[in-house]
Short mmCIF file of C-alpha atoms in Angstrom, two decimals:
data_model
loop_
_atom_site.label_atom_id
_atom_site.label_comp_id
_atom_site.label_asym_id
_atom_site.label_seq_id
_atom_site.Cartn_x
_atom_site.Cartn_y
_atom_site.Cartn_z
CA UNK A 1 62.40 -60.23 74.14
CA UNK A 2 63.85 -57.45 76.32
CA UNK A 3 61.61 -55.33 78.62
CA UNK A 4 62.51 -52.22 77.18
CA UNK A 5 62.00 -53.59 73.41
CA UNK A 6 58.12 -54.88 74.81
CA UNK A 7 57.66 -51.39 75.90
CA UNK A 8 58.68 -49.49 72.56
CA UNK A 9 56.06 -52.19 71.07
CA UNK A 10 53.69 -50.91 73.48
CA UNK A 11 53.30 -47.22 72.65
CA UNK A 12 54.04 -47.85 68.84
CA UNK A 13 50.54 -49.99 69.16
CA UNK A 14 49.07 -47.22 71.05
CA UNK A 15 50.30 -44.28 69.30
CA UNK A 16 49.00 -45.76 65.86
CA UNK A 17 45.53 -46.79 67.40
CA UNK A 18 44.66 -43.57 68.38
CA UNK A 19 45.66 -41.80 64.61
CA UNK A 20 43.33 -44.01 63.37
CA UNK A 21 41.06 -42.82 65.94
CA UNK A 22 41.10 -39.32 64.78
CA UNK A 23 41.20 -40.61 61.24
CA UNK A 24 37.90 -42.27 61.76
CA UNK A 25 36.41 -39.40 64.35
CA UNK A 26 37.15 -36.70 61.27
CA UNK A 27 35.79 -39.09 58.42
CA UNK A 28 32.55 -39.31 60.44
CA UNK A 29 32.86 -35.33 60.81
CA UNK A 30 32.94 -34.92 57.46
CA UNK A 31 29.82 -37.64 56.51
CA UNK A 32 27.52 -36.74 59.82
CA UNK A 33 28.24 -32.73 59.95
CA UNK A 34 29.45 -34.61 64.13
CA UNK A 35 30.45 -31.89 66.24
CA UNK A 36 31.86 -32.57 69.60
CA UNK A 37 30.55 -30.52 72.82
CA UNK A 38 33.08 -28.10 73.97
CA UNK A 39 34.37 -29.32 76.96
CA UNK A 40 35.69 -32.28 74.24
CA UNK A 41 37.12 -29.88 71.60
CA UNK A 42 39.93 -27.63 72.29
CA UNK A 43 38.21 -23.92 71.51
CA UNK A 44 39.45 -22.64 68.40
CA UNK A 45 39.80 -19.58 66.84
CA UNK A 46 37.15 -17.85 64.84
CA UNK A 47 38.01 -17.00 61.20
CA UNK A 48 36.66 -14.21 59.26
CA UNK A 49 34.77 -16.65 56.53
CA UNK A 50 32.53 -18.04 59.72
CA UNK A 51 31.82 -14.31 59.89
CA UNK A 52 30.90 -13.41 56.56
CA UNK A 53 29.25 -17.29 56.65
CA UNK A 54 26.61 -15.99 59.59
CA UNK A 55 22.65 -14.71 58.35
CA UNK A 56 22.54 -11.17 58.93
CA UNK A 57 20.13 -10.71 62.01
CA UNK A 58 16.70 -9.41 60.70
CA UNK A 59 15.30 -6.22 62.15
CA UNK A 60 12.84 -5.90 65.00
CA UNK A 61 9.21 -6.48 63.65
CA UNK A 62 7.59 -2.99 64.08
CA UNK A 63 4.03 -3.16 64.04
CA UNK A 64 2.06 -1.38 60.79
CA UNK A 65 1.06 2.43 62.35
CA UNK A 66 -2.05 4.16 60.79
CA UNK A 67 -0.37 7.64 61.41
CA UNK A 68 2.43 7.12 59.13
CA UNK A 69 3.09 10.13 56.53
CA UNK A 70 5.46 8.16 54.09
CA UNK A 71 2.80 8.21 51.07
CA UNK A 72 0.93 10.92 49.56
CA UNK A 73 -2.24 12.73 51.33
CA UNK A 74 -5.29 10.86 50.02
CA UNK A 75 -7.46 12.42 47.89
CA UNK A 76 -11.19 12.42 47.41
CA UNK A 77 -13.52 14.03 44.99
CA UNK A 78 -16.68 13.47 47.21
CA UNK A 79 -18.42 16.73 46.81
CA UNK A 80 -19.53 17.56 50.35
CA UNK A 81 -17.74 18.88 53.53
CA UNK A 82 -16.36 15.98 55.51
CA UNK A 83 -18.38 15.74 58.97
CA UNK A 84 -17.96 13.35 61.94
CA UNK A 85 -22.21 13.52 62.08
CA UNK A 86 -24.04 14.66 59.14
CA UNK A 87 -27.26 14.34 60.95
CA UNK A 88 -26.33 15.97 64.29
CA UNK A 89 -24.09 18.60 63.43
CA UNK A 90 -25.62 21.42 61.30
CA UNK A 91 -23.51 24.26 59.00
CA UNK A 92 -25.83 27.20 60.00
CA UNK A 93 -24.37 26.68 63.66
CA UNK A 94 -21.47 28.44 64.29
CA UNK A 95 -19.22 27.31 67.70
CA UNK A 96 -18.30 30.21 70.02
CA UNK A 97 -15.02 28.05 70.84
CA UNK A 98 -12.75 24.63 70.68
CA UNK A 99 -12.28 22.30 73.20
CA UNK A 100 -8.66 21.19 71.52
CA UNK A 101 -5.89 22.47 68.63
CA UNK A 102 -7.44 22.14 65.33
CA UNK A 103 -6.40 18.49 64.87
CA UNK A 104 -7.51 16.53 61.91
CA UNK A 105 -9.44 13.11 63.07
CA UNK A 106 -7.92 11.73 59.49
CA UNK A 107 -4.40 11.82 60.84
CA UNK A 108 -1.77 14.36 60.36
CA UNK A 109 -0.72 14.43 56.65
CA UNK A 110 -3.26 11.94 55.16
CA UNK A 111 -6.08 13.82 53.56
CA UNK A 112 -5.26 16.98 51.55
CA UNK A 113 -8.33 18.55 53.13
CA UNK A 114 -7.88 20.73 56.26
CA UNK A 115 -9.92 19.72 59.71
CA UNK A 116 -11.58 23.81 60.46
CA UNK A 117 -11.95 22.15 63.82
CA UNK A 118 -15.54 21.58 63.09
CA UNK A 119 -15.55 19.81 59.46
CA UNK A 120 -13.13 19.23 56.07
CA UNK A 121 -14.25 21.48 53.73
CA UNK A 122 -14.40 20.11 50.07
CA UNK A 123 -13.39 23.62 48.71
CA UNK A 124 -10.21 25.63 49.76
CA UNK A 125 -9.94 26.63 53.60
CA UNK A 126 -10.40 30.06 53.43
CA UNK A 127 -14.06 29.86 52.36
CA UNK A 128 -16.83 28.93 54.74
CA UNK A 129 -18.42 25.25 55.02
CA UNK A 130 -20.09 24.69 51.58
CA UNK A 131 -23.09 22.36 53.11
CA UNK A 132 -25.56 25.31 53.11
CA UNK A 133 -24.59 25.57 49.54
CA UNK A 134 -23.74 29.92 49.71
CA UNK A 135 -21.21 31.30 46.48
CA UNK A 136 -20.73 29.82 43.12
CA UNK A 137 -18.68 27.10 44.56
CA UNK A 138 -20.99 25.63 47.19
CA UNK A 139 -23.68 25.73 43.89
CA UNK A 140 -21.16 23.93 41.90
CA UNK A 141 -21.15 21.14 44.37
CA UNK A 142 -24.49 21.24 44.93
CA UNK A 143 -24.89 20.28 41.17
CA UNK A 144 -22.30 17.94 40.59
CA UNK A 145 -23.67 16.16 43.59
CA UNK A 146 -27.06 15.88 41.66
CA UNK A 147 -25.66 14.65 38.86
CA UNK A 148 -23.49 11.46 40.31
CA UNK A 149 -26.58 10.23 42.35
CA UNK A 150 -28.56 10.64 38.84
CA UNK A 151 -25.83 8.74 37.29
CA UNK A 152 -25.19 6.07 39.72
CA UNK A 153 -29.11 5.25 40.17
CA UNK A 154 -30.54 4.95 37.04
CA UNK A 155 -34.22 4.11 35.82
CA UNK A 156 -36.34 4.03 38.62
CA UNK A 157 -37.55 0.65 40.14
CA UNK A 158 -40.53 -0.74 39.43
CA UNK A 159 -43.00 -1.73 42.39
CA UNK A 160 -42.36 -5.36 41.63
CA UNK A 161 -38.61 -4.78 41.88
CA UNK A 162 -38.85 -2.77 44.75
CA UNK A 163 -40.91 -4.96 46.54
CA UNK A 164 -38.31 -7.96 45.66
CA UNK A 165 -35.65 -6.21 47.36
CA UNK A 166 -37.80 -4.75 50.21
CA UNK A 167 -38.89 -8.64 51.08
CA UNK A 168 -35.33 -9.48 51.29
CA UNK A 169 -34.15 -6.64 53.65
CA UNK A 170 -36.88 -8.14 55.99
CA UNK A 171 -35.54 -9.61 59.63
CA UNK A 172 -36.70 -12.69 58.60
CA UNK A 173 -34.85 -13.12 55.13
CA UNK A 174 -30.94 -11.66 56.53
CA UNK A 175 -29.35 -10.48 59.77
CA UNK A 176 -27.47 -7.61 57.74
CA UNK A 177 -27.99 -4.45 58.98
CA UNK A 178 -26.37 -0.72 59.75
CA UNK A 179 -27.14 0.62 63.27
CA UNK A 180 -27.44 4.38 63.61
CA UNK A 181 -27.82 5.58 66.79
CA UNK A 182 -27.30 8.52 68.85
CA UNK A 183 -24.44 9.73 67.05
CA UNK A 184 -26.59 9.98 64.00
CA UNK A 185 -24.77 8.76 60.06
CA UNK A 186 -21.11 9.41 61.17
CA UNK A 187 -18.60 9.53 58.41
CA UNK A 188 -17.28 6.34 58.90
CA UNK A 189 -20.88 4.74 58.49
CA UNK A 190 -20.55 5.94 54.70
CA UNK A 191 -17.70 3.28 54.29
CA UNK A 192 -20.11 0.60 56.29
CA UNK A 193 -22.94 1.12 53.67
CA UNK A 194 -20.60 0.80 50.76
CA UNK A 195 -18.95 -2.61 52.10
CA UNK A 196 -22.67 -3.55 52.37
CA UNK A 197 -23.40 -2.58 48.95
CA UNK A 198 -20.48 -4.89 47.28
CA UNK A 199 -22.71 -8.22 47.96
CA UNK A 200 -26.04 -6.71 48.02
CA UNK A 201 -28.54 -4.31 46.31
CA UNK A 202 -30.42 -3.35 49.06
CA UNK A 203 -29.17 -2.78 53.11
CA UNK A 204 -31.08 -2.18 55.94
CA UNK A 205 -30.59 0.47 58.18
CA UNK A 206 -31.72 0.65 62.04
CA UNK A 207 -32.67 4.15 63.39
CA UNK A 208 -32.34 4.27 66.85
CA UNK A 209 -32.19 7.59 69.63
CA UNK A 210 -31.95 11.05 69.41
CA UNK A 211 -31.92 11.12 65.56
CA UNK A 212 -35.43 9.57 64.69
CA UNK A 213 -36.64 13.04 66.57
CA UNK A 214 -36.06 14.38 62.95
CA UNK A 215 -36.37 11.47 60.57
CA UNK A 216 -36.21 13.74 57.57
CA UNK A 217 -33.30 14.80 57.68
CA UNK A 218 -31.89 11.66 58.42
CA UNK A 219 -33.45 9.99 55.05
CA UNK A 220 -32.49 13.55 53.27
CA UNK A 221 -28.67 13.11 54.51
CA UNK A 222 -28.47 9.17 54.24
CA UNK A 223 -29.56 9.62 50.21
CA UNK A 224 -27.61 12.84 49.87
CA UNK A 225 -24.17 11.47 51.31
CA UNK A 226 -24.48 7.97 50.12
CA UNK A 227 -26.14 8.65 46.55
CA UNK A 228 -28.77 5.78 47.49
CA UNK A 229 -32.58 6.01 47.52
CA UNK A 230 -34.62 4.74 50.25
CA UNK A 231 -37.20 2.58 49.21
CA UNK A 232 -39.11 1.59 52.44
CA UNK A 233 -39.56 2.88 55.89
CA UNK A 234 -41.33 1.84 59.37
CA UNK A 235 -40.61 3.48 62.11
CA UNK A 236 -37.00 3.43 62.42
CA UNK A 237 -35.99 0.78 59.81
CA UNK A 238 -35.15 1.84 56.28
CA UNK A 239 -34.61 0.12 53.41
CA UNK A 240 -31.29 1.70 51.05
CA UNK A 241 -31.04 0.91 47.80
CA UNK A 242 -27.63 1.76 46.02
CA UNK A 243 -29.29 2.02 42.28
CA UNK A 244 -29.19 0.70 39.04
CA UNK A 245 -25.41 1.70 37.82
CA UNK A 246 -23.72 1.31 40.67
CA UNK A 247 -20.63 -1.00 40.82
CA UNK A 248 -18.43 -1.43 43.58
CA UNK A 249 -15.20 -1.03 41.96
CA UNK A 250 -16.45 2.45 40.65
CA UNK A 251 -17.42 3.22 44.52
CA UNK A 252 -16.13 6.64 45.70
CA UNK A 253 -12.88 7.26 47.78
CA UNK A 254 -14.25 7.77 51.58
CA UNK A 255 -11.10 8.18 54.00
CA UNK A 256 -11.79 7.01 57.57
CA UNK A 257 -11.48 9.05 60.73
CA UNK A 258 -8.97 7.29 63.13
CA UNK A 259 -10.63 8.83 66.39
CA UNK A 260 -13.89 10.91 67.16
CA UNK A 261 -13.11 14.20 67.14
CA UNK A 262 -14.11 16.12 70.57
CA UNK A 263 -17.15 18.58 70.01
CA UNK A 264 -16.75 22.22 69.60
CA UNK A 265 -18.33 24.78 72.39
CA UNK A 266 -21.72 25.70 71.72
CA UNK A 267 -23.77 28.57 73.10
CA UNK A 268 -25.63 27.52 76.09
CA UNK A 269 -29.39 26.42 75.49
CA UNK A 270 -31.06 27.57 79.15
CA UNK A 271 -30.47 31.04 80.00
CA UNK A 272 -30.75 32.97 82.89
CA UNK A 273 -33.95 34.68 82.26
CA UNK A 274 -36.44 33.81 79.15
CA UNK A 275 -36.37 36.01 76.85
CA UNK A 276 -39.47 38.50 78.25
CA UNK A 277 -39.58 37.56 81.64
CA UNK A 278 -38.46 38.61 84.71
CA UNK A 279 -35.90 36.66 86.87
CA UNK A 280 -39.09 35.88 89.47
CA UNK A 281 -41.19 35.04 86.46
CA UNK A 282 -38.33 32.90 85.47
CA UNK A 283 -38.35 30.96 88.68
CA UNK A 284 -42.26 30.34 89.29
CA UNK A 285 -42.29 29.06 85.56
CA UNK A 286 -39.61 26.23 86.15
CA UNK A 287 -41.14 25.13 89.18
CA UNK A 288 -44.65 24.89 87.65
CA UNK A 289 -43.18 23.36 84.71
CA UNK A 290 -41.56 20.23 86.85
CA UNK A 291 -45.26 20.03 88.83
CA UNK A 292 -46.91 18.91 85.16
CA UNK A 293 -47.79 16.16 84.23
CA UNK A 294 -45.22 14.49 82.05
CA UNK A 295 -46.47 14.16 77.99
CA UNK A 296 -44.60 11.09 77.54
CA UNK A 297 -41.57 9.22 78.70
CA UNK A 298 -38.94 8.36 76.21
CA UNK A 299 -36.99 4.98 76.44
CA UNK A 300 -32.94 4.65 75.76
CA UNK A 301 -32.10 3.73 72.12
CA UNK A 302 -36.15 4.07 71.21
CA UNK A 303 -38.39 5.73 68.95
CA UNK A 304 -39.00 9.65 68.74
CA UNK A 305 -40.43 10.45 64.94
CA UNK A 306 -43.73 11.15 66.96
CA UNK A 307 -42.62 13.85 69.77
CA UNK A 308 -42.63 16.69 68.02
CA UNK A 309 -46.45 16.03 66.45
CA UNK A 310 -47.13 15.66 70.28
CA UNK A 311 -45.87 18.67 71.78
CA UNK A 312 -47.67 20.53 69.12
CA UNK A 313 -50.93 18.99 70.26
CA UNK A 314 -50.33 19.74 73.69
CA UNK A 315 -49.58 23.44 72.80
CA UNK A 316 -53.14 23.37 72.23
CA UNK A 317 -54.26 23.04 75.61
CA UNK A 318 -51.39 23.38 77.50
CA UNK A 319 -48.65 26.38 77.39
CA UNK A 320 -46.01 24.02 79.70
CA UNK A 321 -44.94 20.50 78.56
CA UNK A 322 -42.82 18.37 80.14
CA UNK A 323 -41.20 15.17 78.93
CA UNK A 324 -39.51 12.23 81.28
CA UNK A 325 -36.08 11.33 80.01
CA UNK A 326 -35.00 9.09 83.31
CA UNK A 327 -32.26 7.03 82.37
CA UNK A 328 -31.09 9.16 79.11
CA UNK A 329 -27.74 10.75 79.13
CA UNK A 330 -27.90 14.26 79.41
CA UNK A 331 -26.39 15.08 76.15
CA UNK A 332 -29.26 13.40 74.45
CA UNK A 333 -31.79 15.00 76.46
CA UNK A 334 -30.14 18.93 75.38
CA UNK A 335 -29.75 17.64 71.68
CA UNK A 336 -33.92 16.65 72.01
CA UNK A 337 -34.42 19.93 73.52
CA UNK A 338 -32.77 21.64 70.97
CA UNK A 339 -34.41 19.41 68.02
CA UNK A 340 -37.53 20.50 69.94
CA UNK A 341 -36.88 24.12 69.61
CA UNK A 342 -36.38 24.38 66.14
CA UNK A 343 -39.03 21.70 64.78
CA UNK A 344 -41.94 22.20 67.14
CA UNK A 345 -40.94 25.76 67.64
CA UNK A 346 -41.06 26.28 70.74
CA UNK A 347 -38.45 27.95 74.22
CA UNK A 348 -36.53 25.87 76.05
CA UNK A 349 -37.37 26.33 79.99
CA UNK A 350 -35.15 23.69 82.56
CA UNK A 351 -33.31 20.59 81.87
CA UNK A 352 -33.34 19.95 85.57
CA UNK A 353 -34.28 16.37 87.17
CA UNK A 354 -33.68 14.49 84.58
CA UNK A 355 -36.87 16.05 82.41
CA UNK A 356 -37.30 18.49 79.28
CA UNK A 357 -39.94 21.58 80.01
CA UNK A 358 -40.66 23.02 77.06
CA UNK A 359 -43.01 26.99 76.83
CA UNK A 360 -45.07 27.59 73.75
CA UNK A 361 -44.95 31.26 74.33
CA UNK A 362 -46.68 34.47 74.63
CA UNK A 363 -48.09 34.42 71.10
CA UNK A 364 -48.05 31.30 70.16
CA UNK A 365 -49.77 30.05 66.87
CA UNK A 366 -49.75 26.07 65.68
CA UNK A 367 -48.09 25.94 62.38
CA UNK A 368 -49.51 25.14 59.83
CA UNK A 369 -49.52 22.47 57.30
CA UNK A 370 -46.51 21.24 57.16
CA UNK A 371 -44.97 20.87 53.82
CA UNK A 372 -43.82 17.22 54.04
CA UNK A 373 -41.84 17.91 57.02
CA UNK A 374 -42.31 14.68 59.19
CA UNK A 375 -43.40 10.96 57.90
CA UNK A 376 -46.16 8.50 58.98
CA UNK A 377 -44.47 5.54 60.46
CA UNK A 378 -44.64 3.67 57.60
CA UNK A 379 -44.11 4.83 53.87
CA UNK A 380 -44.90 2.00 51.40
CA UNK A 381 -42.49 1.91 48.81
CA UNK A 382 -43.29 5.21 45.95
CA UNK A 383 -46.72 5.97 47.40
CA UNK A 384 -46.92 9.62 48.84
CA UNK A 385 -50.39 9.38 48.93
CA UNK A 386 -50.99 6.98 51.00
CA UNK A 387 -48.18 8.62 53.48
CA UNK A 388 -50.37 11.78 53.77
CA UNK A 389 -53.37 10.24 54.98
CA UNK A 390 -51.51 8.08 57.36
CA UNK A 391 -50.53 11.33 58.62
CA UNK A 392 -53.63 12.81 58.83
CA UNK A 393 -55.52 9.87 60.74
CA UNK A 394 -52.31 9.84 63.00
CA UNK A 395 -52.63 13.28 64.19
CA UNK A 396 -56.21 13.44 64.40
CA UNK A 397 -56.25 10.12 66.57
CA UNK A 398 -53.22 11.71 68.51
CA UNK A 399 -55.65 14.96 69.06
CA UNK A 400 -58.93 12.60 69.75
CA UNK A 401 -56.56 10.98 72.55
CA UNK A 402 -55.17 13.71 74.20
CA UNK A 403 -58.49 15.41 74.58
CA UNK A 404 -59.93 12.19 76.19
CA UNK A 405 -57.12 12.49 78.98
#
């Protein structure tokens, strides 16, 4: 055989064995999905059906945002203006000022009530807050409010019942419980009771600060608001109970507040001069008020529901009293000043150093009996009685006391 017919033979063998080469590399293309790495495959050109072929990228995830205005303003038929406090804000007050725009804690666009700066009135705007219940419309409220907590609780409990759901409230029995402190029963808190509610009859609720200074009107608000009843009370611990035809699917639309709103300007409690007194007068009574001895020293997050029975004793002998409030803020001290003022009654002399001086007056007289305005610390459960003459032997050991010192 001739050299040059050996090499024809040669790349015939060659050029066949690497056809089937390919053959087999695109057979196992097509069974394995193979693809080569790039530097191995010549690049080719992309068509438009890998185009169309491709996912369409998904967009950006976006986090949910409570201020969003794409559904409809909610609306609630709770009959009673819409407060950030109930407890330490009161209607009859008027503000002499804002600190901000009128801008609605709810969020722009989702309540169809408008923020006055102060509350969300359940009536139209252009009438006054309907809490102190003035016109045909704060009457109507006042009314229809009556009748849903009549509804919603029912026959009254029994003592048996009562004491059932009293002994299961206790510390001992559940660690449930609603904390209300020195904001007082905020809005929100309203939503807190009713999540409460949906597992149990009964919640307890722990009173703590500046509002137990006026424990009425916390128990007045916290059954008003919340269409409860309390059942039990000691000290500051109550005992709600959410009555008899309640269910929580039929619970009552309560839109939260996204922020706290900031508090409106008030007029200022200390003047210059007390009202019938000279500027020097003025001056020798603050300093002699500081030099007393101090009634009573209240703790942070304590106790108060027996301060203003106090002050009124020490009227009695005493036309200064001063009260220690070392290590309260001192917007809790001028909101017990002012609780002071209007419960015990009494003027409002220094809130200097960190303590509260209180004057009885020129003509001072102790009040009277007071028409159920303050508890004993302990009301059994449907027994007024027995609250009256733990009030009595409380202020007459309170009087036996003081008189001793």
């Amino acid at each position: 055989m001739s050299p040059l017919t050996r090499l024809s033979g040669q790349k015939h063998f060659f050029l066949t064995r690497h056809l089937s080469s390919s053959t087999a590399s695109s057979k196992l293309h097509d069974i394995y999905c193979f693809k080569p790495p790039p530097s191995l495959s010549p690049e080719k050109p992309q068509t438009s059906n890998n185009n169309n072929n491709k996912k369409k990228q998904k967009p950006e995830y976006r986090p949910p945002s409570s201020l969003e205005t794409n559904k409809k303003p909610l609306r609630s038929d709770l009959p009673f203006d819409f407060r950030f406090s109930y407890t330490e804000s009161s209607p009859d007050v008027r503000p002499i000022g804002l600190r901000e725009p009128k801008y609605s804690p709810f969020g722009p666009g989702r309540l169809d009530r408008t923020w006055t700066g102060v509350c969300a009135p359940a009536v139209d705007l252009k009438v006054k807050s309907v809490d102190d219940g003035v016109g045909e419309e704060g009457l109507d409220l006042e009314e229809k409010r009556t009748v849903m907590r009549e509804k919603i609780q029912g026959k009254p409990l029994t003592k048996a019942e009562g004491k059932i759901l009293v002994d299961k409230c206790q510390r001992n029995k559940t660690k449930k419980q609603i904390n209300l402190g020195r904001d007082g029963l905020t809005h929100n808190m309203l939503n807190d009771i009713h999540n409460h509610w949906k597992h149990d009859e009964a919640v307890r609720v722990k009173c703590m600060g500046v509002p137990t200074v006026d424990m009425k009107n916390v128990c007045t608000q916290l059954e008003d608001k919340t269409f409860g009843k309390i059942i039990h009370r000691h000290c500051g611990l109550l005992v709600l109970y959410r009555g008899r035809n309640y269910h929580p699917r039929n619970r009552p639309v309560i839109p939260l507040m996204l922020w706290k709103p900031h508090e409106p300007v008030y007029p200022r409690l200390i003047k210059t001069t007390i009202d019938g007194l000279s500027i020097e007068e003025t001056k020798e009574m603050r300093k002699r008020g500081l030099a007393v001895p101090a009634l009573t020293k209240l703790s942070r997050n304590g106790y108060f529901g027996s301060l203003v029975p106090m002050v009124r004793d020490a009227f009695l002998v005493s036309e200064l009293v001063r009260i220690d409030c070392q290590g309260l803020d001192r917007s809790d001290s001028k909101k017990i000043g002012c609780k002071l003022r209007d419960l015990v009654p009494c003027i409002l002399v220094t809130f200097d150093k960190e303590q509260i001086v209180v004057w009885r007056g020129k003509d001072y007289k102790p009040p009277e009996d007071e028409d159920g305005q303050f508890f004993a610390d302990r009301q059994p459960f449907d027994d007024p009685q027995s609250d009256m003459d733990c009030i009595k032997e409380k202020l007459s050991s309170d009087k036996t006391r003081f008189q001793q010192e």
